[in-house]
PDB file of C-alpha atoms in Angstrom:
ATOM      1  CA  UNK A   1       9.779  -9.170   8.396  1.00  0.00           C
ATOM      2  CA  UNK A   2       9.282  -7.743   4.994  1.00  0.00           C
ATOM      3  CA  UNK A   3       7.975  -4.399   3.746  1.00  0.00           C
ATOM      4  CA  UNK A   4       6.231  -3.756   0.511  1.00  0.00           C
ATOM      5  CA  UNK A   5       6.434  -0.100  -0.527  1.00  0.00           C
ATOM      6  CA  UNK A   6       4.129   1.251  -3.241  1.00  0.00           C
ATOM      7  CA  UNK A   7       5.013   4.691  -4.524  1.00  0.00           C
ATOM      8  CA  UNK A   8       2.025   6.556  -5.932  1.00  0.00           C
ATOM      9  CA  UNK A   9       1.287   9.840  -7.594  1.00  0.00           C
ATOM     10  CA  UNK A  10      -2.260  10.937  -6.789  1.00  0.00           C
ATOM     11  CA  UNK A  11      -4.347  13.630  -8.507  1.00  0.00           C
ATOM     12  CA  UNK A  12      -3.965  16.602  -6.144  1.00  0.00           C
ATOM     13  CA  UNK A  13      -7.756  17.223  -6.042  1.00  0.00           C
ATOM     14  CA  UNK A  14      -8.415  13.565  -5.092  1.00  0.00           C
ATOM     15  CA  UNK A  15      -5.737  13.107  -2.376  1.00  0.00           C
ATOM     16  CA  UNK A  16      -8.354  13.297   0.414  1.00  0.00           C
ATOM     17  CA  UNK A  17     -10.434  10.620  -1.468  1.00  0.00           C
ATOM     18  CA  UNK A  18      -7.425   8.401  -1.633  1.00  0.00           C
ATOM     19  CA  UNK A  19      -6.604   8.819   2.105  1.00  0.00           C
ATOM     20  CA  UNK A  20     -10.155   7.990   3.056  1.00  0.00           C
ATOM     21  CA  UNK A  21     -10.239   4.974   0.751  1.00  0.00           C
ATOM     22  CA  UNK A  22      -6.912   3.696   2.143  1.00  0.00           C
ATOM     23  CA  UNK A  23      -8.205   3.949   5.751  1.00  0.00           C
ATOM     24  CA  UNK A  24     -11.691   2.664   5.196  1.00  0.00           C
ATOM     25  CA  UNK A  25     -11.025  -0.254   2.634  1.00  0.00           C
ATOM     26  CA  UNK A  26      -7.322  -1.082   2.275  1.00  0.00           C
ATOM     27  CA  UNK A  27      -6.410  -1.298   5.982  1.00  0.00           C
ATOM     28  CA  UNK A  28      -9.359  -3.610   6.826  1.00  0.00           C
ATOM     29  CA  UNK A  29      -8.679  -5.839   3.864  1.00  0.00           C
ATOM     30  CA  UNK A  30      -4.957  -6.053   4.810  1.00  0.00           C
ATOM     31  CA  UNK A  31      -5.812  -7.027   8.374  1.00  0.00           C
ATOM     32  CA  UNK A  32      -7.492 -10.154   6.999  1.00  0.00           C
ATOM     33  CA  UNK A  33      -4.331 -11.280   5.199  1.00  0.00           C
ATOM     34  CA  UNK A  34      -2.207 -14.026   6.510  1.00  0.00           C
ATOM     35  CA  UNK A  35       1.124 -12.595   7.856  1.00  0.00           C
ATOM     36  CA  UNK A  36      -0.033  -9.019   7.816  1.00  0.00           C
ATOM     37  CA  UNK A  37       1.824  -6.936  10.535  1.00  0.00           C
ATOM     38  CA  UNK A  38       1.087  -3.183   9.979  1.00  0.00           C
ATOM     39  CA  UNK A  39       0.538  -0.617   7.257  1.00  0.00           C
ATOM     40  CA  UNK A  40       1.247   3.161   6.843  1.00  0.00           C
ATOM     41  CA  UNK A  41       0.284   5.721   4.233  1.00  0.00           C
ATOM     42  CA  UNK A  42       2.748   8.682   3.870  1.00  0.00           C
ATOM     43  CA  UNK A  43       1.484  11.538   1.768  1.00  0.00           C
ATOM     44  CA  UNK A  44       2.839  14.899   0.453  1.00  0.00           C
ATOM     45  CA  UNK A  45      -0.091  17.307  -0.013  1.00  0.00           C
ATOM     46  CA  UNK A  46       2.020  19.748  -2.038  1.00  0.00           C
ATOM     47  CA  UNK A  47       2.880  17.176  -4.803  1.00  0.00           C
ATOM     48  CA  UNK A  48       0.285  14.360  -4.413  1.00  0.00           C
ATOM     49  CA  UNK A  49       3.027  11.831  -3.866  1.00  0.00           C
ATOM     50  CA  UNK A  50       2.353   9.019  -1.616  1.00  0.00           C
ATOM     51  CA  UNK A  51       4.117   5.898  -0.026  1.00  0.00           C
ATOM     52  CA  UNK A  52       1.988   3.002   1.121  1.00  0.00           C
ATOM     53  CA  UNK A  53       4.131   0.756   3.260  1.00  0.00           C
ATOM     54  CA  UNK A  54       2.903  -2.655   4.305  1.00  0.00           C
ATOM     55  CA  UNK A  55       4.681  -5.013   6.685  1.00  0.00           C
ATOM     56  CA  UNK A  56       4.479  -8.789   6.413  1.00  0.00           C
ATOM     57  CA  UNK A  57       5.730 -11.453   8.771  1.00  0.00           C
ATOM     58  CA  UNK A  58       7.700 -13.213   6.021  1.00  0.00           C
ATOM     59  CA  UNK A  59       8.613 -12.885   2.346  1.00  0.00           C
ATOM     60  CA  UNK A  60       6.433 -15.951   1.743  1.00  0.00           C
ATOM     61  CA  UNK A  61       3.469 -14.175   3.180  1.00  0.00           C
ATOM     62  CA  UNK A  62       4.125 -11.032   1.099  1.00  0.00           C
ATOM     63  CA  UNK A  63       4.442 -13.258  -2.013  1.00  0.00           C
ATOM     64  CA  UNK A  64       1.281 -15.176  -1.264  1.00  0.00           C
ATOM     65  CA  UNK A  65      -0.535 -11.974  -0.793  1.00  0.00           C
ATOM     66  CA  UNK A  66       0.560 -10.886  -4.284  1.00  0.00           C
ATOM     67  CA  UNK A  67      -0.281 -14.290  -5.938  1.00  0.00           C
ATOM     68  CA  UNK A  68      -3.777 -14.271  -4.425  1.00  0.00           C
ATOM     69  CA  UNK A  69      -4.650 -11.124  -6.315  1.00  0.00           C
ATOM     70  CA  UNK A  70      -5.124  -9.087  -3.125  1.00  0.00           C
ATOM     71  CA  UNK A  71      -2.547  -6.438  -4.024  1.00  0.00           C
ATOM     72  CA  UNK A  72      -3.859  -5.930  -7.464  1.00  0.00           C
ATOM     73  CA  UNK A  73      -7.391  -5.685  -6.109  1.00  0.00           C
ATOM     74  CA  UNK A  74      -6.283  -2.987  -3.660  1.00  0.00           C
ATOM     75  CA  UNK A  75      -4.354  -1.025  -6.309  1.00  0.00           C
ATOM     76  CA  UNK A  76      -7.333  -1.202  -8.624  1.00  0.00           C
ATOM     77  CA  UNK A  77      -9.533   0.645  -6.030  1.00  0.00           C
ATOM     78  CA  UNK A  78      -7.407   3.838  -6.801  1.00  0.00           C
ATOM     79  CA  UNK A  79      -7.327   3.648 -10.590  1.00  0.00           C
ATOM     80  CA  UNK A  80      -9.385   6.823 -10.937  1.00  0.00           C
ATOM     81  CA  UNK A  81      -7.326   8.654  -8.319  1.00  0.00           C
ATOM     82  CA  UNK A  82      -3.793   8.022  -9.739  1.00  0.00           C
ATOM     83  CA  UNK A  83      -2.062  10.718 -11.775  1.00  0.00           C
ATOM     84  CA  UNK A  84       0.531   8.087 -12.825  1.00  0.00           C
ATOM     85  CA  UNK A  85       0.857   4.326 -12.474  1.00  0.00           C
ATOM     86  CA  UNK A  86       2.151   3.181  -9.135  1.00  0.00           C
ATOM     87  CA  UNK A  87       5.484   1.497  -8.602  1.00  0.00           C
ATOM     88  CA  UNK A  88       6.182  -1.210  -6.146  1.00  0.00           C
ATOM     89  CA  UNK A  89       9.284  -2.414  -4.265  1.00  0.00           C
ATOM     90  CA  UNK A  90       9.814  -5.062  -1.595  1.00  0.00           C
ATOM     91  CA  UNK A  91      12.420  -4.855   1.150  1.00  0.00           C
ATOM     92  CA  UNK A  92      13.601  -7.023   4.061  1.00  0.00           C
ATOM     93  CA  UNK A  93      13.221  -5.154   7.336  1.00  0.00           C
ATOM     94  CA  UNK A  94      16.846  -5.265   8.611  1.00  0.00           C
ATOM     95  CA  UNK A  95      16.470  -3.269  11.825  1.00  0.00           C
ATOM     96  CA  UNK A  96      13.369  -2.395  13.878  1.00  0.00           C
ATOM     97  CA  UNK A  97      13.226  -0.298  17.118  1.00  0.00           C
TER      98      UNK A  97
END
């Protein structure tokens, strides 16, 4: 299993909008993607920092999801809510409980 972590910095006054958009738009779109396993959004209300963590069955699924334009489309939904451009990293899930 692989995890894609997107680190975001949201405008503090738009954090609730970002959370709602993630729940109502990003999660349903992710569920339609091949190899999708799960997704979490972690936020710090004091700073506006967020971590979006998506889990994929395989590295190939995570890569295909990127090549299809899905990831860029989801990030684009937040362009007016970001205080700074997001950063993305991919990890292999080495241990799971």
